[in-house]
XYZ file of C-alpha atoms in Angstrom:
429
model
C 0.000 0.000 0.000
C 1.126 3.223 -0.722
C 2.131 5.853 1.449
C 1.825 9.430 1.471
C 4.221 12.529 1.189
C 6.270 12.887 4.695
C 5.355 16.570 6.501
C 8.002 18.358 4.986
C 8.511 21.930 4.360
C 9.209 21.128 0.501
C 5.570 18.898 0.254
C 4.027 21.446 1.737
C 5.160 24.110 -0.943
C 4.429 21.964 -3.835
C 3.487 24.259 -6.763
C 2.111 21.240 -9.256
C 1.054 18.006 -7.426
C 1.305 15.460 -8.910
C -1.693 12.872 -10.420
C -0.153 9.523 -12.123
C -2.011 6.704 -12.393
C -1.483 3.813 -10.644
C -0.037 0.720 -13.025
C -3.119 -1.388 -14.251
C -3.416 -3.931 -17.118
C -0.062 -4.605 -19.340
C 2.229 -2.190 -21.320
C 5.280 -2.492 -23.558
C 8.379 0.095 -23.265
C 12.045 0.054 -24.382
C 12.933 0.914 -20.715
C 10.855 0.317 -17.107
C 12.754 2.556 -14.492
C 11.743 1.271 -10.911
C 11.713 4.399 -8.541
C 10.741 8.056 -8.661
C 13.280 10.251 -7.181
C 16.101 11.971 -8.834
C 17.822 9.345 -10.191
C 14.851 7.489 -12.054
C 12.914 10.606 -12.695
C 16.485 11.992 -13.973
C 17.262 8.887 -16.277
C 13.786 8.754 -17.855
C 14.000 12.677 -18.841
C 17.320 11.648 -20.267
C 15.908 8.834 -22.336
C 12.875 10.607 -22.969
C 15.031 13.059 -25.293
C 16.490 10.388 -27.099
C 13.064 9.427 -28.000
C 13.436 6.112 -25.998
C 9.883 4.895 -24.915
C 10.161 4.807 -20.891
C 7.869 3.777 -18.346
C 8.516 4.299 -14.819
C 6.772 3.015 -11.311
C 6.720 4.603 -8.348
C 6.082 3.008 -5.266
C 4.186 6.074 -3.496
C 4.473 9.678 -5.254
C 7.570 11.108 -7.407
C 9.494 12.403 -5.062
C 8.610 10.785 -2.049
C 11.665 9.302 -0.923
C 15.516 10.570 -0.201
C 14.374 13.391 -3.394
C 11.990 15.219 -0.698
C 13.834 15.118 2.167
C 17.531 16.578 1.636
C 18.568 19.800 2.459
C 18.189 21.338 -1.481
C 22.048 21.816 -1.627
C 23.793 21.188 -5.053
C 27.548 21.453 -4.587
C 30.393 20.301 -5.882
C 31.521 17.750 -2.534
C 32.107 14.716 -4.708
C 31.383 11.950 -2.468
C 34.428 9.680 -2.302
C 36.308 11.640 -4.533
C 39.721 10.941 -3.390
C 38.626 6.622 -3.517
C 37.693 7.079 -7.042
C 40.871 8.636 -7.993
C 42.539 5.797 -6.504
C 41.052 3.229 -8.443
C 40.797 5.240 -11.638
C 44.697 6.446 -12.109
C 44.575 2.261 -12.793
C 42.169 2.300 -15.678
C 42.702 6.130 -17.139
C 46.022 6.991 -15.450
C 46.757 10.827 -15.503
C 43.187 11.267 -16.672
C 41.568 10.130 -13.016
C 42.097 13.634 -11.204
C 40.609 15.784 -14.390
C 37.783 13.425 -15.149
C 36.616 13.300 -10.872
C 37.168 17.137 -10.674
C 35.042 18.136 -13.885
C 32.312 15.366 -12.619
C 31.886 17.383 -9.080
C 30.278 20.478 -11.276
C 28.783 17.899 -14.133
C 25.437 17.710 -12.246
C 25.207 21.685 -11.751
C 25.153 22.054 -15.117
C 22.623 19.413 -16.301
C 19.979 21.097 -13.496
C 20.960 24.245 -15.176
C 20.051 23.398 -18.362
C 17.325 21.482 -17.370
C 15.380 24.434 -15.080
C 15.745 26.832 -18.528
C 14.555 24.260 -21.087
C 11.386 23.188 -19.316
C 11.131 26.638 -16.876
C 11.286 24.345 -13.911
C 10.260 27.095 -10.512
C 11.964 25.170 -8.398
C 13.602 28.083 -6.214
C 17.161 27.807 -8.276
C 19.583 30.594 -6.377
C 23.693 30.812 -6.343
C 25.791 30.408 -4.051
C 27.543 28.522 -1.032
C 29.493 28.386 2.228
C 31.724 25.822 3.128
C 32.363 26.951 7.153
C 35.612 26.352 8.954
C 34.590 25.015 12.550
C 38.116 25.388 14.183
C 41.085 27.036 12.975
C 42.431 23.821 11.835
C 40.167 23.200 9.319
C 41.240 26.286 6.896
C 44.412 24.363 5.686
C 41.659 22.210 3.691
C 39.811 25.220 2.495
C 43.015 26.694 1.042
C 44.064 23.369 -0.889
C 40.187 23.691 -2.385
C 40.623 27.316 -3.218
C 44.164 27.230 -5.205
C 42.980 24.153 -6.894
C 39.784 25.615 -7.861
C 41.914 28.613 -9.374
C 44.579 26.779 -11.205
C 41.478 25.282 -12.972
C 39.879 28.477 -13.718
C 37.084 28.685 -11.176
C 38.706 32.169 -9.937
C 35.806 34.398 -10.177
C 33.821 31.790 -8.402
C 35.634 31.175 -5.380
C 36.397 33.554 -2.076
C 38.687 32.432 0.483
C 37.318 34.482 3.740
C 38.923 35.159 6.943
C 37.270 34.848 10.178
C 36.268 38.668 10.456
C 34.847 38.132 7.089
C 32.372 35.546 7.864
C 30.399 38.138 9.511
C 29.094 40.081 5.997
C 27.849 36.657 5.525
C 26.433 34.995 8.369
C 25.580 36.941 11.814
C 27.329 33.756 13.763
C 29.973 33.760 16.171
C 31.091 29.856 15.081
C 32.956 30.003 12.598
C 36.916 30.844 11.895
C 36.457 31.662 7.683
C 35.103 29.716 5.217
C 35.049 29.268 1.004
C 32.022 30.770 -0.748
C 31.118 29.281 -3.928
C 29.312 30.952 -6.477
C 28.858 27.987 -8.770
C 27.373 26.265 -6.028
C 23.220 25.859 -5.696
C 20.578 25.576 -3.736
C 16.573 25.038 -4.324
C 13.458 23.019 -4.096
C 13.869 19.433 -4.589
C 10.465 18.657 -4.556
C 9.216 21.012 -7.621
C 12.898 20.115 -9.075
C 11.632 16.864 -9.730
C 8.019 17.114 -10.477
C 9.351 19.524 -13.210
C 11.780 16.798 -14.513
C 9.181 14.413 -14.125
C 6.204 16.579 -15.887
C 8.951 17.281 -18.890
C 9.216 13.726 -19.754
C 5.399 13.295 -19.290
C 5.492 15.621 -22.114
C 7.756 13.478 -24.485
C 6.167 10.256 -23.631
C 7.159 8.578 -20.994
C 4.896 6.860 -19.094
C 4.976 7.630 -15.255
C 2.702 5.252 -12.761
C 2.700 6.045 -9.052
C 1.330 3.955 -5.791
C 2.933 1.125 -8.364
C 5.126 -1.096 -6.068
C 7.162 -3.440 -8.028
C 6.499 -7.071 -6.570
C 8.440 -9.018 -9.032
C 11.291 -9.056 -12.107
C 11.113 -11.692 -14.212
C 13.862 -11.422 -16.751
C 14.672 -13.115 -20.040
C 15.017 -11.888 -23.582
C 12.039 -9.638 -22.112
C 11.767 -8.259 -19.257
C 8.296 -8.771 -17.170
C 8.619 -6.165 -14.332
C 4.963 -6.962 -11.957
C 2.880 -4.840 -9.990
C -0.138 -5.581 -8.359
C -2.653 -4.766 -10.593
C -0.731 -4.680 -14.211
C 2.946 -5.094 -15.820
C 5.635 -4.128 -17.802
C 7.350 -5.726 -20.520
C 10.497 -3.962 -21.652
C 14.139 -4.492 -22.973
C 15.781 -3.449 -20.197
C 14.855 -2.171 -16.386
C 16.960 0.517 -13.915
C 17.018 -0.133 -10.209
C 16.688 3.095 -8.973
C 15.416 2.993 -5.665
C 18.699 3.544 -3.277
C 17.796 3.062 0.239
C 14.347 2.919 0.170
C 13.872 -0.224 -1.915
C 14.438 -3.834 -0.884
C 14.699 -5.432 -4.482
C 17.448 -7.963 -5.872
C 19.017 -7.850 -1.949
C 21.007 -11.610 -3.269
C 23.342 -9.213 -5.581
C 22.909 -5.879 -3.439
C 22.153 -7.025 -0.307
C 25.322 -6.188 2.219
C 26.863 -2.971 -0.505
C 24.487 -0.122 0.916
C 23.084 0.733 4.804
C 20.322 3.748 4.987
C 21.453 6.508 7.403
C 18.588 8.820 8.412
C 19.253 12.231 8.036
C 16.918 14.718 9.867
C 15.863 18.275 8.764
C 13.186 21.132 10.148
C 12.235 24.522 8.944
C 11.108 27.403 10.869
C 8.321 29.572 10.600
C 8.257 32.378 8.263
C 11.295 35.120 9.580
C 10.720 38.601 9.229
C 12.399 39.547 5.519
C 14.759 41.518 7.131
C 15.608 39.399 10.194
C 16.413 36.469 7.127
C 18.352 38.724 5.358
C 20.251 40.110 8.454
C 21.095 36.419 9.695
C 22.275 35.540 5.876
C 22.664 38.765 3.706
C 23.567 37.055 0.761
C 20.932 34.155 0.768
C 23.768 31.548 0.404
C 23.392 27.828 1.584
C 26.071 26.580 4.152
C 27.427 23.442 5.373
C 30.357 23.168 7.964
C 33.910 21.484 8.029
C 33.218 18.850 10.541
C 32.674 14.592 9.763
C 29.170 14.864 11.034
C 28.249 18.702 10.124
C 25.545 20.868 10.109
C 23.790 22.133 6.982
C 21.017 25.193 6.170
C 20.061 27.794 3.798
C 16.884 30.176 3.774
C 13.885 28.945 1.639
C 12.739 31.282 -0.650
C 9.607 32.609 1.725
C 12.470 33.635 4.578
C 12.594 30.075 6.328
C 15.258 28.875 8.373
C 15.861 24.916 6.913
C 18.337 23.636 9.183
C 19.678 19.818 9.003
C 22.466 17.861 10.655
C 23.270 15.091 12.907
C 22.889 12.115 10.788
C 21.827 8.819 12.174
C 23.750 5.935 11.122
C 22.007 3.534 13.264
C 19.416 3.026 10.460
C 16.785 4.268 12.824
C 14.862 7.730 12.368
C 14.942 10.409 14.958
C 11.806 10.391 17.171
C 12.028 14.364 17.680
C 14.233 15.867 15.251
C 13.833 19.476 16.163
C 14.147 19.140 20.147
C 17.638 17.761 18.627
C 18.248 20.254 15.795
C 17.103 22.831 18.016
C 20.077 23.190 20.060
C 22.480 23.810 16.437
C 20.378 26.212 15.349
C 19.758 28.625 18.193
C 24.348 28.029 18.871
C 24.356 29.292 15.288
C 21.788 31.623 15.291
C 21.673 33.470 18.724
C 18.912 35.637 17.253
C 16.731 32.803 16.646
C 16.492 31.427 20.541
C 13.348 30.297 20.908
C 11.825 30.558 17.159
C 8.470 27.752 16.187
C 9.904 25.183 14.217
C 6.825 24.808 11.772
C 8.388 21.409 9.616
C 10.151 18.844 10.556
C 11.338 15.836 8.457
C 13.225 12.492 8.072
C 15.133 10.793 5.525
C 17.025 7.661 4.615
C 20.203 8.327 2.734
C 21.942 5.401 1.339
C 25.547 5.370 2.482
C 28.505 3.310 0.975
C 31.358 2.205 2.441
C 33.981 3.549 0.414
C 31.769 6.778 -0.770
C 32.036 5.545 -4.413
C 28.344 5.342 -5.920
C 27.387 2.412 -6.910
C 26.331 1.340 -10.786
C 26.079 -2.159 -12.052
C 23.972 -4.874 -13.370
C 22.274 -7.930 -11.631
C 21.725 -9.457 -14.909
C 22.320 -8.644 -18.473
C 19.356 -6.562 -18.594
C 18.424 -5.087 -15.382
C 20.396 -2.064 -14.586
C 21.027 -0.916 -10.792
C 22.023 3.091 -9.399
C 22.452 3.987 -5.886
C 24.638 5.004 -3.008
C 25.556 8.948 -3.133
C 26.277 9.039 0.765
C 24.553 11.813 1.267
C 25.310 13.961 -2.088
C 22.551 12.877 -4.154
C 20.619 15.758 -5.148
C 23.645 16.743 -7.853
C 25.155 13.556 -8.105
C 21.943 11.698 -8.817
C 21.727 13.647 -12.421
C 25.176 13.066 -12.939
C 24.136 9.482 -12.670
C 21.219 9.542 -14.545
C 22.780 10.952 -17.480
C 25.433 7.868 -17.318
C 22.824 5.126 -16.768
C 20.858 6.548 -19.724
C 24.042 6.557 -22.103
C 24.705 2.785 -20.611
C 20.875 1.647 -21.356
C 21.617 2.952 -25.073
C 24.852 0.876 -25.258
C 27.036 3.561 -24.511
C 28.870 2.096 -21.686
C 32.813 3.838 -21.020
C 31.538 6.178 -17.980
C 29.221 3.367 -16.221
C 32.472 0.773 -16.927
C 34.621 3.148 -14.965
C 32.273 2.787 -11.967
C 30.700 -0.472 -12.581
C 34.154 -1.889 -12.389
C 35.428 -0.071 -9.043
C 35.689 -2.241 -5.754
C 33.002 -1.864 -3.643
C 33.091 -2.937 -0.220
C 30.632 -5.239 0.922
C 29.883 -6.596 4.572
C 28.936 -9.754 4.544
C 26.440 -9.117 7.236
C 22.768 -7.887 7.678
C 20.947 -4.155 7.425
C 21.024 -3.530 10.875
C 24.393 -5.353 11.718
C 25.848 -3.282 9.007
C 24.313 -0.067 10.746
C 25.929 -0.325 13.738
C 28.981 -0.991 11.827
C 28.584 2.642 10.529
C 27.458 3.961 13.567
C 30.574 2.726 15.385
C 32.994 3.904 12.002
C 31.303 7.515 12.839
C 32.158 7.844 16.339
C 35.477 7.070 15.685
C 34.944 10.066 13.080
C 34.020 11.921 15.797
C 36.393 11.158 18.704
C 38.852 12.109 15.662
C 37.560 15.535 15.291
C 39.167 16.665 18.105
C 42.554 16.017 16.725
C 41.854 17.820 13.342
């Protein structure tokens, strides 16, 4: 049975909800993409230009899952950036660190392009702090900021001192920071009804409160729901943490971490603007870090404190609470209006995760909490692969992936214990 849209700030500022049937009686596609978030919805606009007939099944609504519960930030924080180049210099030599660093702003662009060509309101604004939280952390800032200039990102980058972190944010945390102009943030909700509504409009065929019960595969695929099916060429797994499909291939390779997020009520405009004259999103330097930006109706959205246990929070804002008002003096006290869960689907190594669990059927998943740019990234090289075109999703179909040879919630404590060492080591950094 389906389930409805969580009580998040983003569902509840929906500007086209959505209406897809639910799956009933048989159809016949090129490509069935299981899973409506970014990275389905993302990969069936991609296909949908190439004039590839797609159908796609959503268990509840598009955008239900990880898609409508992040914090809206697109930036370029690879995850496991520096693991890929590892394994890459192997396969491409030299050509590892340029094709990793031009792949951390690949995603910015296809949203770009994407929000003009089908005028997607989806809240779209520039700009982004990276926060040091102790001195310490600056050296890392600097390394970012000359390597961002010797590859031409000049004019988008600003090293700032401590003293200068106050024309940005009216906090006493931080010790500087690196503000990023090519960086993003916006609504991820209306992002992807958008996406989704555009390839509505070239044909594909998009079927929600449509759980998948069953892939048969063969020369054709038969992908079964509970009232119709799909037959189809080939099929996309594209459900990350939130589905539980072919676990005897992927089963022990991903563990869900829940990641918990609130908004305020509406600020005063110029209390908003005061706290964050420049309206840029922010995350901090630490392992486990806090994250927030102002929506576009002069909202606080404030996440952090991931749980890696696999369980959600039971009161995220009585524990948010506390970050904000240390961040945000100002704001002691303010009504936190929204407040929201999430299961992100974390990797060991930080290396997404694309591959096949049979000649046919197609799986993406694993962005460790960077989805929301890396997912298009993704679904532009699972498209290319479904069409035969298959250099980028070799390169990560072929890199080692660790996988513990235990259960979910085994694995989760696993993760929870690999954080607090994370932790106990941020004292030292």
């Amino acid at each position: 049975m389906s389930q409805p849209r969580c009580p998040s700030y983003y569902n509840a500022t929906i500007d086209h909800e959505t209406d897809y049937p639910e799956l009933e009686g048989e159809f016949e596609v090129d490509v069935v993409i299981i899973g409506g978030g970014f990275t389905g919805v993302a990969t069936a606009l991609e296909l949908s230009e190439q004039g590839i007939k797609v159908a796609l099944l959503e268990a509840n609504k598009i955008g239900w899952g990880a898609t409508g519960r992040n914090g809206g930030q697109v930036t370029g924080s690879l995850s496991g950036d520096n693991a890929m180049v590892k394994q890459l210099r192997n396969r491409i030599g030299l050509e590892a660190e340029e094709f990793v660093w031009n792949l951390r702003w690949r995603g910015h662009e296809i949203i770009k392009r994407r929000v003009e060509k089908y005028q997607i309101e989806c809240d779209l604004k520039f700009g982004h702090l990276h926060t040091a939280y102790k001195p310490g952390h600056m050296a890392q800032m600097r390394s970012t900021f000359d390597e961002g200039v010797r590859r031409g990102m000049g004019d988008e980058l600003t090293l700032l001192t401590k003293s200068e972190i106050g024309d940005y944010l009216d906090t006493p945390l931080y010790f500087g920071g690196l503000l990023n102009k090519r960086n993003m943030h916006l609504h991820s909700v209306n992002l992807c009804i958008g996406e989704a509504r555009a390839a509505d409009s070239l044909g594909a065929k998009i079927f929600e409160h449509s759980q998948v019960l069953d892939i048969q595969d063969g020369d054709h695929l038969l992908v079964k729901t509970t009232k119709g099916q799909i037959r189809a060429h080939s099929a996309l797994l594209a459900g990350n943490a939130y589905h539980k499909l072919a676990r005897n291939k992927l089963g022990g390779l991903l563990f869900p971490a829940s990641l918990g997020n609130c908004a305020t009520v509406q600020l005063d405009p110029e209390l908003a603007k005061q706290l964050n004259p420049h309206d840029v999103a922010v995350y901090d330097s630490r392992f486990v870090l806090d994250y927030y930006r102002m929506t576009a109706d002069h909202r606080l959205m404030f996440g952090g404190g991931t749980n890696y246990s696999g369980r959600d929070s039971k009161d995220v804002a009585a524990e948010l609470r506390p970050a904000i008002e240390r961040t945000f003096p100002k704001l002691k006290g303010v009504e936190i209006e929204f407040q929201w869960t999430g299961m992100a689907g974390i990797v060991v190594n930080r290396i997404p995760q694309l591959g096949k669990i049979s000649p046919n059927v197609f799986y993406c998943q694993g962005y460790s909490g960077h989805g929301v740019a890396t997912s298009h990234i993704m679904g532009e090289i699972m498209s290319h692969a479904i069409r035969g075109q298959l250099h980028e999703f070799d390169l990560f179909a072929n890199m080692k992936q660790i996988r513990l040879p235990v259960g979910e919630w085994l694995g989760n404590q696993g993760m929870a214990l690999g954080m607090l060492y994370y932790r106990m080591m941020e004292h030292f950094r």
